Short mmCIF file of C-alpha atoms in Angstrom, two decimals:
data_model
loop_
_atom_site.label_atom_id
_atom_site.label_comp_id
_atom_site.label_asym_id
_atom_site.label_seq_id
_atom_site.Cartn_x
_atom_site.Cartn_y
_atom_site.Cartn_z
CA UNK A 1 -67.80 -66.41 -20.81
CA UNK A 2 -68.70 -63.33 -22.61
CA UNK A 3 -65.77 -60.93 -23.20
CA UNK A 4 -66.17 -57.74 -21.01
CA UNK A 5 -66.10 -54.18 -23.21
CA UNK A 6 -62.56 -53.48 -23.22
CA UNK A 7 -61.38 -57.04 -23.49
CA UNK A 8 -63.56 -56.85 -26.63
CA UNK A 9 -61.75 -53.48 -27.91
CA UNK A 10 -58.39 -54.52 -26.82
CA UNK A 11 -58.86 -57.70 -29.42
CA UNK A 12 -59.67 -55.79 -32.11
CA UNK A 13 -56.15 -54.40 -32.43
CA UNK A 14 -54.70 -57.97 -32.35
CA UNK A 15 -54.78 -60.09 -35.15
CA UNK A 16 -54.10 -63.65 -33.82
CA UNK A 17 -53.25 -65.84 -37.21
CA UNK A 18 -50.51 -62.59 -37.67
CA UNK A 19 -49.15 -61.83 -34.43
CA UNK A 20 -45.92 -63.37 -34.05
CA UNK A 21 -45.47 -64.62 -37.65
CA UNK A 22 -45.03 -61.08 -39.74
CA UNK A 23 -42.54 -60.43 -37.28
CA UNK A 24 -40.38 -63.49 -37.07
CA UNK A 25 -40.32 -64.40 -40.63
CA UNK A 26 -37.42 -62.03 -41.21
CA UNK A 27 -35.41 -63.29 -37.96
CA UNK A 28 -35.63 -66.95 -38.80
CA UNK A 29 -34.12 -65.98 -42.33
CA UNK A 30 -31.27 -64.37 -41.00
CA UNK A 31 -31.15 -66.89 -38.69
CA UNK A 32 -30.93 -70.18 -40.89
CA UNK A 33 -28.99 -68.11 -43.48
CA UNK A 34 -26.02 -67.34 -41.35
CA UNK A 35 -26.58 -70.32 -38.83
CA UNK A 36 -26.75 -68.38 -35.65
CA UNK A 37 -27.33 -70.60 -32.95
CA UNK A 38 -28.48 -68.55 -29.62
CA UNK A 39 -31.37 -66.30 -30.96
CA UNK A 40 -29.79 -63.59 -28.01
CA UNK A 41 -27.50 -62.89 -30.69
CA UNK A 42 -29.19 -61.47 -33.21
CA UNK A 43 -31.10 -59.54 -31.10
CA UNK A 44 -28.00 -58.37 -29.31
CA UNK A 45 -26.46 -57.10 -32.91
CA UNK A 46 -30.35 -56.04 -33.67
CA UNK A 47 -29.64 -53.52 -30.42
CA UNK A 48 -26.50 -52.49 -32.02
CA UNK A 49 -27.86 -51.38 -34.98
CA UNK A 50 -30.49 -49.69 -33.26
CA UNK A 51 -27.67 -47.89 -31.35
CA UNK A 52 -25.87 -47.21 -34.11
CA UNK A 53 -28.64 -45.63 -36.40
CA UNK A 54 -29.91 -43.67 -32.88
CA UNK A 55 -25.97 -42.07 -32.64
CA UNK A 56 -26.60 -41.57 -36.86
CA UNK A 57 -30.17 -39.56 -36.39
CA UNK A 58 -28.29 -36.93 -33.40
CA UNK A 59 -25.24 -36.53 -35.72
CA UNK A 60 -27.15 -35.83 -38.62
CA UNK A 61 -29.08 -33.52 -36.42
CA UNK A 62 -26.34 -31.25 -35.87
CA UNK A 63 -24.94 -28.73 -37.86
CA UNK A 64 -22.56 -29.49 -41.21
CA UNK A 65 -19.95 -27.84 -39.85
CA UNK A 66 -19.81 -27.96 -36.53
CA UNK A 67 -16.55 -29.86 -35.25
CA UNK A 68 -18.06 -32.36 -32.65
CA UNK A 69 -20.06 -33.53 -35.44
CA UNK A 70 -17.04 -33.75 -37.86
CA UNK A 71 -15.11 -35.35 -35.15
CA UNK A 72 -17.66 -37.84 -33.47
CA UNK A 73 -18.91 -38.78 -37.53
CA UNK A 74 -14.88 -39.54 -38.87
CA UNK A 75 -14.65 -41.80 -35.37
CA UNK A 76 -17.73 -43.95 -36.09
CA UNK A 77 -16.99 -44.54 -39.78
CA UNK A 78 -13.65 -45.84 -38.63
CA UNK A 79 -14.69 -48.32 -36.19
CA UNK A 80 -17.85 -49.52 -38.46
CA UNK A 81 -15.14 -49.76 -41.68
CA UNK A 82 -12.45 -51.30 -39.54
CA UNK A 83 -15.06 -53.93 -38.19
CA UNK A 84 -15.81 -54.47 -41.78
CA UNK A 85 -19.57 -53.67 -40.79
CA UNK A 86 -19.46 -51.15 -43.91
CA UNK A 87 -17.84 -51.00 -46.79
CA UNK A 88 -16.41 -47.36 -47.01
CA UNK A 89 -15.68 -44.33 -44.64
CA UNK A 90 -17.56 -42.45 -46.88
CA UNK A 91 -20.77 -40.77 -45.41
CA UNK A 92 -23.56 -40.74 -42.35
CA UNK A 93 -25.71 -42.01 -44.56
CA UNK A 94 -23.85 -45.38 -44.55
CA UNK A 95 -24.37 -46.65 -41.12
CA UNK A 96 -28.14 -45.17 -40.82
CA UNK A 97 -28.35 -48.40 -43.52
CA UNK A 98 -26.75 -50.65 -41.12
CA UNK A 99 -28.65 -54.19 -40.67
CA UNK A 100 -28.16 -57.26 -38.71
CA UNK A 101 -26.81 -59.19 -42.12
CA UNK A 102 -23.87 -56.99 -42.00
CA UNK A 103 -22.95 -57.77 -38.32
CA UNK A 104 -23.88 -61.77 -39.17
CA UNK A 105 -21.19 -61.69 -42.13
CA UNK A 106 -18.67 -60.78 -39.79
CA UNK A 107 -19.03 -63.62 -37.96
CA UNK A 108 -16.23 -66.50 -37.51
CA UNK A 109 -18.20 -69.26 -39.74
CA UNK A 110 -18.85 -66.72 -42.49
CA UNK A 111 -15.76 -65.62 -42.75
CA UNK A 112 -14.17 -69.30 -43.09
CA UNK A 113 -16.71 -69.83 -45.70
CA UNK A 114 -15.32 -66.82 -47.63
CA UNK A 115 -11.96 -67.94 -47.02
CA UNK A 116 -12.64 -71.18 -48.76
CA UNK A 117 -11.84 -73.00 -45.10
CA UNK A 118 -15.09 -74.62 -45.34
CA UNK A 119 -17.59 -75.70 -47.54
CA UNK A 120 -20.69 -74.24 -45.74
CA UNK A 121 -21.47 -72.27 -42.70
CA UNK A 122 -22.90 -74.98 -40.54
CA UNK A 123 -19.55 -77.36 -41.12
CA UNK A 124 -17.14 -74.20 -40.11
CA UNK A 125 -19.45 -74.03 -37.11
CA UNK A 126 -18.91 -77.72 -36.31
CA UNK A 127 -14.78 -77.11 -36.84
CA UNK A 128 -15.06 -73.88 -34.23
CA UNK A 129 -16.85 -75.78 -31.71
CA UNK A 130 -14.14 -78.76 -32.40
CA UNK A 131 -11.36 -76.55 -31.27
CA UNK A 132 -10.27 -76.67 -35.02
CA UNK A 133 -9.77 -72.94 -35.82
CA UNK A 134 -7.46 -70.20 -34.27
CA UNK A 135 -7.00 -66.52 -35.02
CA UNK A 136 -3.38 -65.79 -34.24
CA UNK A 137 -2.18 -67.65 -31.50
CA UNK A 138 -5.32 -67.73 -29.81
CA UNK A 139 -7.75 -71.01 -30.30
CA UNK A 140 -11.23 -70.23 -31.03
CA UNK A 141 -14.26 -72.35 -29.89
CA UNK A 142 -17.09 -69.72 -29.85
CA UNK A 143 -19.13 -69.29 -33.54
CA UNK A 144 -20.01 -66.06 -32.24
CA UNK A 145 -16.71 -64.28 -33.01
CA UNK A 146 -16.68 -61.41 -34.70
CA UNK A 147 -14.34 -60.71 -37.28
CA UNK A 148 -12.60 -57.25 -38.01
CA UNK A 149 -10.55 -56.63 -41.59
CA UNK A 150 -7.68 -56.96 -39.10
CA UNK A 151 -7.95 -60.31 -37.51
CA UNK A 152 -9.80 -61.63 -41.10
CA UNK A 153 -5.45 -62.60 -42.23
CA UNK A 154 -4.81 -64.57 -39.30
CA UNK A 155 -7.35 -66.93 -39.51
CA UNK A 156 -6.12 -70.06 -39.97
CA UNK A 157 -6.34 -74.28 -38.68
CA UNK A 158 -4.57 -75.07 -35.00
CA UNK A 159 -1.71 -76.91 -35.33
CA UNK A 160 -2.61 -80.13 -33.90
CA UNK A 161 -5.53 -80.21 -36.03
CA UNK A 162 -6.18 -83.38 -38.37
CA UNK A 163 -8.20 -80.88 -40.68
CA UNK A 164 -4.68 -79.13 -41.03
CA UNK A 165 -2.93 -82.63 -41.70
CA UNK A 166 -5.31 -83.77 -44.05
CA UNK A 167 -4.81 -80.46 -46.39
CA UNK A 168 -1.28 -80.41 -46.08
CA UNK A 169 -1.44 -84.48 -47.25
CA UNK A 170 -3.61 -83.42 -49.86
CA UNK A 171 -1.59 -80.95 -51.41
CA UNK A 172 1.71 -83.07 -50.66
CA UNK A 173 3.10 -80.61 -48.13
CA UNK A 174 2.74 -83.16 -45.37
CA UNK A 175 6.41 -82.27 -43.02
CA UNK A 176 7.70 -85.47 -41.15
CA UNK A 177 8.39 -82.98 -38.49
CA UNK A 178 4.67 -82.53 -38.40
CA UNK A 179 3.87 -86.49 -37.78
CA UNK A 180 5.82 -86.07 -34.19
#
């Protein structure tokens, strides 16, 4: 059938061969790079950034020296600089440059990769899932995790873990009171 007028003008805006591809090109990077399985969460710390740079454009809005301001910018630094999001609790300007990649290399996989725990981000996902990993007492089984500076010291193999073992055999550190 013929297209009616505004079908006809509403296609003009729409490139077909483009639409979804310009768009997604970028995701599925990020994606594949930092092996995120559920594509929910990138879009959830996509939101988060959006949040973050929407709280960045009021506070910059405001006067220098108004105290809210002063007050509200000192709290967000902290909690961005303590999640390890950015890199100093130096300025505004730092978290209005806030991208997904910097929520992604907080993640629990990442940051076993950086810790030499594993040899690439897809294995340390396979350990997580295994029930290999724990942070502090507590066992880990989601990839999703994030990390703060905190938390990034106590990361470490369960005990009953035959990844542990196998390290500690390797390095002759094997205890017999670990074979009970």
């Amino acid at each position: 059938r013929k297209l009616k007028h505004h079908e006809q003008k509403l296609l003009k805006k729409v490139d077909f061969f483009n639409y979804k591809r310009e768009q997604n090109s970028h995701v599925l990077d990020v994606i594949r790079r930092y092996h995120i399985q559920k594509r929910d969460d990138y879009y959830r710390y996509n939101n988060i950034c959006g949040i973050v740079r929407k709280i960045t454009g009021k506070l910059t809005s405001l006067k220098l020296d108004d105290p809210y301001r002063i007050a509200k910018t000192e709290h967000l630094l902290k909690r961005l600089y303590d999640m390890g999001v950015v890199p100093k609790e130096q300025s505004l300007m730092q978290c209005d440059k806030i991208t997904v990649s910097a929520f992604c290399r907080r993640r629990l996989p990442v940051v076993m990769v950086r810790l030499k725990m594993s040899e690439s981000i897809r294995r340390a996902t396979e350990f997580i899932e295994q029930g290999h990993v724990r942070i502090g007492p507590q066992r880990v089984t989601d990839p999703a995790f994030l990390v703060t500076k905190r938390m990034e010291d106590f990361v470490t193999w369960v005990d009953t873990s035959k990844i542990k073992r196998q390290i500690a055999k390797y390095n002759d550190k094997l205890d017999d009171f670990d074979l009970l």
